Amino acid sequence: MSENDILEMDSLSDTEEERGDAELGMIDEEVVYPEEFLPTYHSIREGAKVDKAQQAEFNGKPDSLFFNDGVRRIDFILVYEDEDKKDFEKRHTFARRLRRREYFEASLMKMGVELEATPSVVDDKLTFLKIHMPWDVLCTYAEVLHIKLPIQVNDLSSRPSPWRYLSWIAKPFYPSEDLIRKETEFFTAPFEKDRLDIKKTLFKLFFFSQAYYILSRAPYEIRGSIKKFGMNKLLDGGVYKAAYPLHDCRFNVRSSEEGCPNERYLLYEEWAHPKSFYKMQPLDLIRKYYGEKIGIYFAWLGFYTIMLTLAAAVGLGCFIYGYTTKDTSTWSNEVCDPNIGGKLVMCPQCDSCNYWPLISTCASFSPLIAQLVFSCFCSFPPVTLFLEFWKRYQAELEYEWDTVEFLEQEEPPRPEYEAKCVYERKNPVTGVKEKVPYTAWGRCVRVSIGMGTVLFWIMLILASIVAITVYRLAVFITFSTKLRNTDLKDLEPLKEYVTPQMATSVTASIISFVVIMILNVLYERVAIWITDFELPRTKTDYENSLTLKMFLFQFVNYYSSCFYIAFAKGKAVGYPGKPVYLLGEYRNEECDPGGCLIELTTQLAIIMGGKAIWNNIQEVLLPWVKNLIFRHCNSAASEKVIPRWEQDYQLQPSSKLGLFYEYLEMVIQFGFVTLFVASFPLAPVLALINNLAEIRIDAWKITTQFRRIVPEKAQDIGAWQPILQGIAILAVATNAMIIAFTSDMIPRLVYYWSFSVYPYGDHPDNTMEGYINSSLSVFNISDFHSRSLVTNTSIPSNFSSSLLFFFRYRDFRFPPGHPRQYEHNVYYWHVNAAKMAFIIVVEHIVYFTKFILSYMIPDVPYAVKEQIKREKYLTQIILHETNLKRRWSWISDSRWKCMERDITSFYVSQKVLSSCCTSVITEFLQHPPTSV
């Protein structure tokens, strides 16, 4: 290609331009007509000469956070590859990128932003563009974004804690006060240039949001009435390789720069370092360094972990008590007794299976079953208390972090939303005409398509569960025929546990876990595509919509197999003479005589444990290995002095979805802990151990392995809050149904209180003796269906000939020879009535308890309400006095102090109104303003 060909790129037709855009992955639909969307002053005219960023060499200061002049602080970094150093044959592709980058940078400078470009020390193709937001620009956008800034130190004295005298006990568990000091609390108000003394109130803490707002809305190309804008589009198209704010120092070494706060170093030493695993989190410093959104996540995760300790203690107590008292379990002893369980022959559980002795399932009668009710009831109050106390704690954080009045209308629209605003509508709040990207009918179509796609993929998940169920039915036949005839001498310690039911459950659980992990990748892309198609207005709307879709996918994906085992398996199997078949070929699975509870526990342990181990390994190894490879590839430049911005570039970029996956992982775990805790009381213990590691892993990851995340405001945990409440409500029903239908608790209680004594039983007192014989029905081999008689001929040799024609199966039916043989007996109807009564009573009691607790525990503490009212009151006075001082600046200081006292009293009582007016009028007559 000749040089003339390169120069002719500007004269390409619109069609060729669009084709070139497609090559860059930038088909531009972001047409913006109204200029009022962007407070960017005036755009550069099309074809006008653009200014270029100032070039500067690295000054040799590796920890510097400033331009080379040492005065202007770096607020943001953009990284790009120099097009002049690219391969010659590819320069036609990069010419368009160069024009867009130069126009984008010129637009930033026209908006008042200051730029300085510095070539890379390690890679000569890279250039780092340092961005500084001058004072006037910060003030302008602070007002646009309604940023609240401090106006006065908070003089409200906090109420003394009743535990203050024991604070020395908890002191070792808090970060060192010498390193991390308590933040000063301020009264705040929305920033306005004409009302506040900005030199005293504007803090650097709030600058990142303005910088990101400007960068995400600066134009990079204009063709007539079409404006293309946004840093994100340039990143996607390869114009820039990275965009991030700077860490203030290295994580393990203090900065030598004067005035550097070294907040990253402090966070690593007192929070992210493994040695600090026992310390409380420095939430104020986390919020200051990473923003409220990151801070509220770690506050929630820490609060959730603390509340897990109660449920973990109860669950561990249940397990220990059940394990130590298992020898006193009458029904378990009967199964394991050679004279009882050893003489009972069970019917085959599949068409090609053999007969088997009941004693072979001795180990499946778990000692945890005796503690189901205790574990279930003790787990409901912690869930309710956790949600209610979290609301209170969240309200305290909202006040301390000044997000109480962070409303949706204050959040700016997403650039992707603004870019497609071509329709007009009247704003129902302001009454002003505004641009929107779709009509009401168009929005309805988008939502309908999104909902249809979600339902389709949920049905696909259910189809995979059906496939796994068919696998269980097919494999159970294989295990039943082979394990019974295989000598397991090598597995002698585990021989009693290796049953067909257990082998089928373990292998199916592993396959289910693998399928879940594979499908997660697909569902993520589908959910993102649907959410992008719906085009939510703000980033909060986008995250909430994506959260709901992903949780629906994950809920069905993770929990469907557990729901199948708990509520479907073994419920419709018929009886040996008339079994029920799935798809006309596979005989439905039956539960072990000990119930399906042990299988549900196995499923939960494998999925929950495997998910936790896989996620933690992935979170630790992936970023660490990537950074290690990057450093190895650049080992030749390791001896050079590398600037701060280039050190950060070598770290991993933060995810576009932010904390979405972290929340999702914890909420899925919360579901396992609450929905099925009746079957797995050790779930809270595993969750507690995982969360203690999760907090430090997440802290270590974002502090040491990732670039600094752009701080964002957040009032709460968003859509996750109602999701947690929904799980808590559903948990009441699922645990009650697990106890009633999945466990053997209700049949045992019915036998103990009714069928063990007169008129049904022969025992004089209530007892569990004879329960096993009572819960197993009798079947005559001559009544087998011909389909089942073909291979069921193998009978254990140690049984007497008198028992060869009568076998047992798990059900409550009349015996053969009875006028109503193989029909359900009275025991069956008593048990089902007891199950329904149990569910109704438990649900009403628990829901009523939850309602009472929710009513008694207010969402916002009374002390916080008082502080909010006090702050509003004082803020009004301070702002009013500021306006009066500016308008009446000619009044003497002594007279102004008198007026301040009168004005302050005016808010308390209107009786001083005349006095205040008199003072003002007198001063006005004695010292009239010169302007008048």
PDB file of N, CA and C in Angstrom, residues 345-357 360 476-486 500-501 587 784 788 790-796 807-808:
ATOM      1  N   VAL A 345     -36.154 -60.344  53.937  1.00  0.00           N
ATOM      2  CA  VAL A 345     -35.713 -60.311  52.544  1.00  0.00           C
ATOM      3  C   VAL A 345     -36.562 -59.279  51.795  1.00  0.00           C
ATOM      4  N   MET A 346     -35.872 -58.374  51.096  1.00  0.00           N
ATOM      5  CA  MET A 346     -36.546 -57.278  50.401  1.00  0.00           C
ATOM      6  C   MET A 346     -36.756 -57.624  48.935  1.00  0.00           C
ATOM      7  N   CYS A 347     -37.836 -57.135  48.397  1.00  0.00           N
ATOM      8  CA  CYS A 347     -38.137 -57.343  46.982  1.00  0.00           C
ATOM      9  C   CYS A 347     -37.136 -56.592  46.112  1.00  0.00           C
ATOM     10  N   PRO A 348     -36.876 -57.057  44.900  1.00  0.00           N
ATOM     11  CA  PRO A 348     -35.972 -56.342  43.981  1.00  0.00           C
ATOM     12  C   PRO A 348     -36.503 -54.944  43.683  1.00  0.00           C
ATOM     13  N   GLN A 349     -35.568 -54.008  43.502  1.00  0.00           N
ATOM     14  CA  GLN A 349     -35.952 -52.624  43.230  1.00  0.00           C
ATOM     15  C   GLN A 349     -35.866 -52.272  41.748  1.00  0.00           C
ATOM     16  N   CYS A 350     -35.619 -53.276  40.926  1.00  0.00           N
ATOM     17  CA  CYS A 350     -35.667 -53.093  39.477  1.00  0.00           C
ATOM     18  C   CYS A 350     -35.995 -54.438  38.855  1.00  0.00           C
ATOM     19  N   ASP A 351     -36.300 -54.437  37.548  1.00  0.00           N
ATOM     20  CA  ASP A 351     -36.758 -55.663  36.898  1.00  0.00           C
ATOM     21  C   ASP A 351     -35.678 -56.724  36.776  1.00  0.00           C
ATOM     22  N   SER A 352     -34.424 -56.310  36.747  1.00  0.00           N
ATOM     23  CA  SER A 352     -33.335 -57.274  36.606  1.00  0.00           C
ATOM     24  C   SER A 352     -32.490 -57.368  37.871  1.00  0.00           C
ATOM     25  N   CYS A 353     -33.042 -56.900  39.001  1.00  0.00           N
ATOM     26  CA  CYS A 353     -32.287 -56.897  40.253  1.00  0.00           C
ATOM     27  C   CYS A 353     -32.570 -58.168  41.045  1.00  0.00           C
ATOM     28  N   ASN A 354     -31.752 -58.401  42.059  1.00  0.00           N
ATOM     29  CA  ASN A 354     -31.881 -59.571  42.919  1.00  0.00           C
ATOM     30  C   ASN A 354     -32.572 -59.210  44.226  1.00  0.00           C
ATOM     31  N   TYR A 355     -32.965 -60.218  44.929  1.00  0.00           N
ATOM     32  CA  TYR A 355     -33.464 -60.011  46.290  1.00  0.00           C
ATOM     33  C   TYR A 355     -32.279 -59.639  47.180  1.00  0.00           C
ATOM     34  N   TRP A 356     -32.572 -58.951  48.249  1.00  0.00           N
ATOM     35  CA  TRP A 356     -31.474 -58.514  49.112  1.00  0.00           C
ATOM     36  C   TRP A 356     -31.955 -58.417  50.552  1.00  0.00           C
ATOM     37  N   PRO A 357     -31.053 -58.674  51.520  1.00  0.00           N
ATOM     38  CA  PRO A 357     -31.426 -58.615  52.937  1.00  0.00           C
ATOM     39  C   PRO A 357     -31.490 -57.174  53.432  1.00  0.00           C
ATOM     40  N   SER A 360     -28.387 -55.233  54.913  1.00  0.00           N
ATOM     41  CA  SER A 360     -27.340 -54.658  54.065  1.00  0.00           C
ATOM     42  C   SER A 360     -27.419 -53.140  53.999  1.00  0.00           C
ATOM     43  N   PHE A 476     -28.776 -47.681  37.943  1.00  0.00           N
ATOM     44  CA  PHE A 476     -29.143 -48.403  39.158  1.00  0.00           C
ATOM     45  C   PHE A 476     -29.297 -49.906  38.873  1.00  0.00           C
ATOM     46  N   ILE A 477     -29.814 -50.221  37.695  1.00  0.00           N
ATOM     47  CA  ILE A 477     -29.954 -51.631  37.333  1.00  0.00           C
ATOM     48  C   ILE A 477     -28.583 -52.290  37.253  1.00  0.00           C
ATOM     49  N   THR A 478     -27.618 -51.594  36.645  1.00  0.00           N
ATOM     50  CA  THR A 478     -26.262 -52.147  36.501  1.00  0.00           C
ATOM     51  C   THR A 478     -25.608 -52.351  37.854  1.00  0.00           C
ATOM     52  N   PHE A 479     -25.697 -51.324  38.714  1.00  0.00           N
ATOM     53  CA  PHE A 479     -25.088 -51.446  40.041  1.00  0.00           C
ATOM     54  C   PHE A 479     -25.771 -52.543  40.866  1.00  0.00           C
ATOM     55  N   SER A 480     -27.068 -52.682  40.709  1.00  0.00           N
ATOM     56  CA  SER A 480     -27.790 -53.674  41.506  1.00  0.00           C
ATOM     57  C   SER A 480     -27.380 -55.094  41.141  1.00  0.00           C
ATOM     58  N   THR A 481     -27.125 -55.342  39.866  1.00  0.00           N
ATOM     59  CA  THR A 481     -26.760 -56.696  39.436  1.00  0.00           C
ATOM     60  C   THR A 481     -25.298 -57.016  39.697  1.00  0.00           C
ATOM     61  N   LYS A 482     -24.434 -55.985  39.682  1.00  0.00           N
ATOM     62  CA  LYS A 482     -22.998 -56.257  39.806  1.00  0.00           C
ATOM     63  C   LYS A 482     -22.489 -56.149  41.234  1.00  0.00           C
ATOM     64  N   LEU A 483     -22.954 -55.129  41.975  1.00  0.00           N
ATOM     65  CA  LEU A 483     -22.432 -54.956  43.332  1.00  0.00           C
ATOM     66  C   LEU A 483     -22.843 -56.103  44.242  1.00  0.00           C
ATOM     67  N   ARG A 484     -24.030 -56.667  44.019  1.00  0.00           N
ATOM     68  CA  ARG A 484     -24.486 -57.760  44.869  1.00  0.00           C
ATOM     69  C   ARG A 484     -23.671 -59.027  44.628  1.00  0.00           C
ATOM     70  N   ASN A 485     -23.085 -59.118  43.425  1.00  0.00           N
ATOM     71  CA  ASN A 485     -22.344 -60.322  43.073  1.00  0.00           C
ATOM     72  C   ASN A 485     -20.838 -60.100  43.048  1.00  0.00           C
ATOM     73  N   THR A 486     -20.397 -58.954  43.538  1.00  0.00           N
ATOM     74  CA  THR A 486     -18.970 -58.626  43.505  1.00  0.00           C
ATOM     75  C   THR A 486     -18.409 -58.671  44.915  1.00  0.00           C
ATOM     76  N   PRO A 500     -26.091 -50.214  45.965  1.00  0.00           N
ATOM     77  CA  PRO A 500     -26.523 -49.704  44.647  1.00  0.00           C
ATOM     78  C   PRO A 500     -27.099 -48.306  44.713  1.00  0.00           C
ATOM     79  N   GLN A 501     -27.889 -48.049  45.769  1.00  0.00           N
ATOM     80  CA  GLN A 501     -28.468 -46.706  45.907  1.00  0.00           C
ATOM     81  C   GLN A 501     -27.376 -45.653  46.078  1.00  0.00           C
ATOM     82  N   ARG A 587     -38.128 -48.409  35.024  1.00  0.00           N
ATOM     83  CA  ARG A 587     -38.898 -48.479  36.256  1.00  0.00           C
ATOM     84  C   ARG A 587     -38.461 -47.368  37.197  1.00  0.00           C
ATOM     85  N   PHE A 784     -45.851 -61.564  41.153  1.00  0.00           N
ATOM     86  CA  PHE A 784     -44.970 -60.764  40.313  1.00  0.00           C
ATOM     87  C   PHE A 784     -45.496 -60.689  38.895  1.00  0.00           C
ATOM     88  N   SER A 788     -41.195 -58.920  35.458  1.00  0.00           N
ATOM     89  CA  SER A 788     -40.250 -58.890  36.557  1.00  0.00           C
ATOM     90  C   SER A 788     -39.752 -60.279  36.937  1.00  0.00           C
ATOM     91  N   VAL A 790     -38.568 -62.610  35.066  1.00  0.00           N
ATOM     92  CA  VAL A 790     -37.616 -63.226  34.140  1.00  0.00           C
ATOM     93  C   VAL A 790     -36.272 -63.481  34.803  1.00  0.00           C
ATOM     94  N   THR A 791     -35.755 -62.482  35.499  1.00  0.00           N
ATOM     95  CA  THR A 791     -34.400 -62.608  36.054  1.00  0.00           C
ATOM     96  C   THR A 791     -34.364 -62.584  37.564  1.00  0.00           C
ATOM     97  N   ASN A 792     -35.477 -62.345  38.219  1.00  0.00           N
ATOM     98  CA  ASN A 792     -35.464 -62.251  39.684  1.00  0.00           C
ATOM     99  C   ASN A 792     -35.527 -63.649  40.306  1.00  0.00           C
ATOM    100  N   THR A 793     -34.469 -64.384  40.211  1.00  0.00           N
ATOM    101  CA  THR A 793     -34.452 -65.760  40.723  1.00  0.00           C
ATOM    102  C   THR A 793     -33.388 -65.983  41.765  1.00  0.00           C
ATOM    103  N   SER A 794     -32.511 -64.977  41.953  1.00  0.00           N
ATOM    104  CA  SER A 794     -31.408 -65.153  42.901  1.00  0.00           C
ATOM    105  C   SER A 794     -31.878 -64.760  44.292  1.00  0.00           C
ATOM    106  N   ILE A 795     -32.009 -65.743  45.202  1.00  0.00           N
ATOM    107  CA  ILE A 795     -32.469 -65.500  46.562  1.00  0.00           C
ATOM    108  C   ILE A 795     -31.339 -65.845  47.513  1.00  0.00           C
ATOM    109  N   PRO A 796     -31.071 -64.994  48.515  1.00  0.00           N
ATOM    110  CA  PRO A 796     -30.001 -65.300  49.455  1.00  0.00           C
ATOM    111  C   PRO A 796     -30.156 -66.693  50.049  1.00  0.00           C
ATOM    112  N   PHE A 807     -41.938 -61.784  50.579  1.00  0.00           N
ATOM    113  CA  PHE A 807     -40.856 -60.817  50.711  1.00  0.00           C
ATOM    114  C   PHE A 807     -41.449 -59.460  51.119  1.00  0.00           C
ATOM    115  N   ARG A 808     -40.550 -58.542  51.430  1.00  0.00           N
ATOM    116  CA  ARG A 808     -40.999 -57.255  51.995  1.00  0.00           C
ATOM    117  C   ARG A 808     -40.663 -56.103  51.045  1.00  0.00           C
TER     118      ARG A 808
END
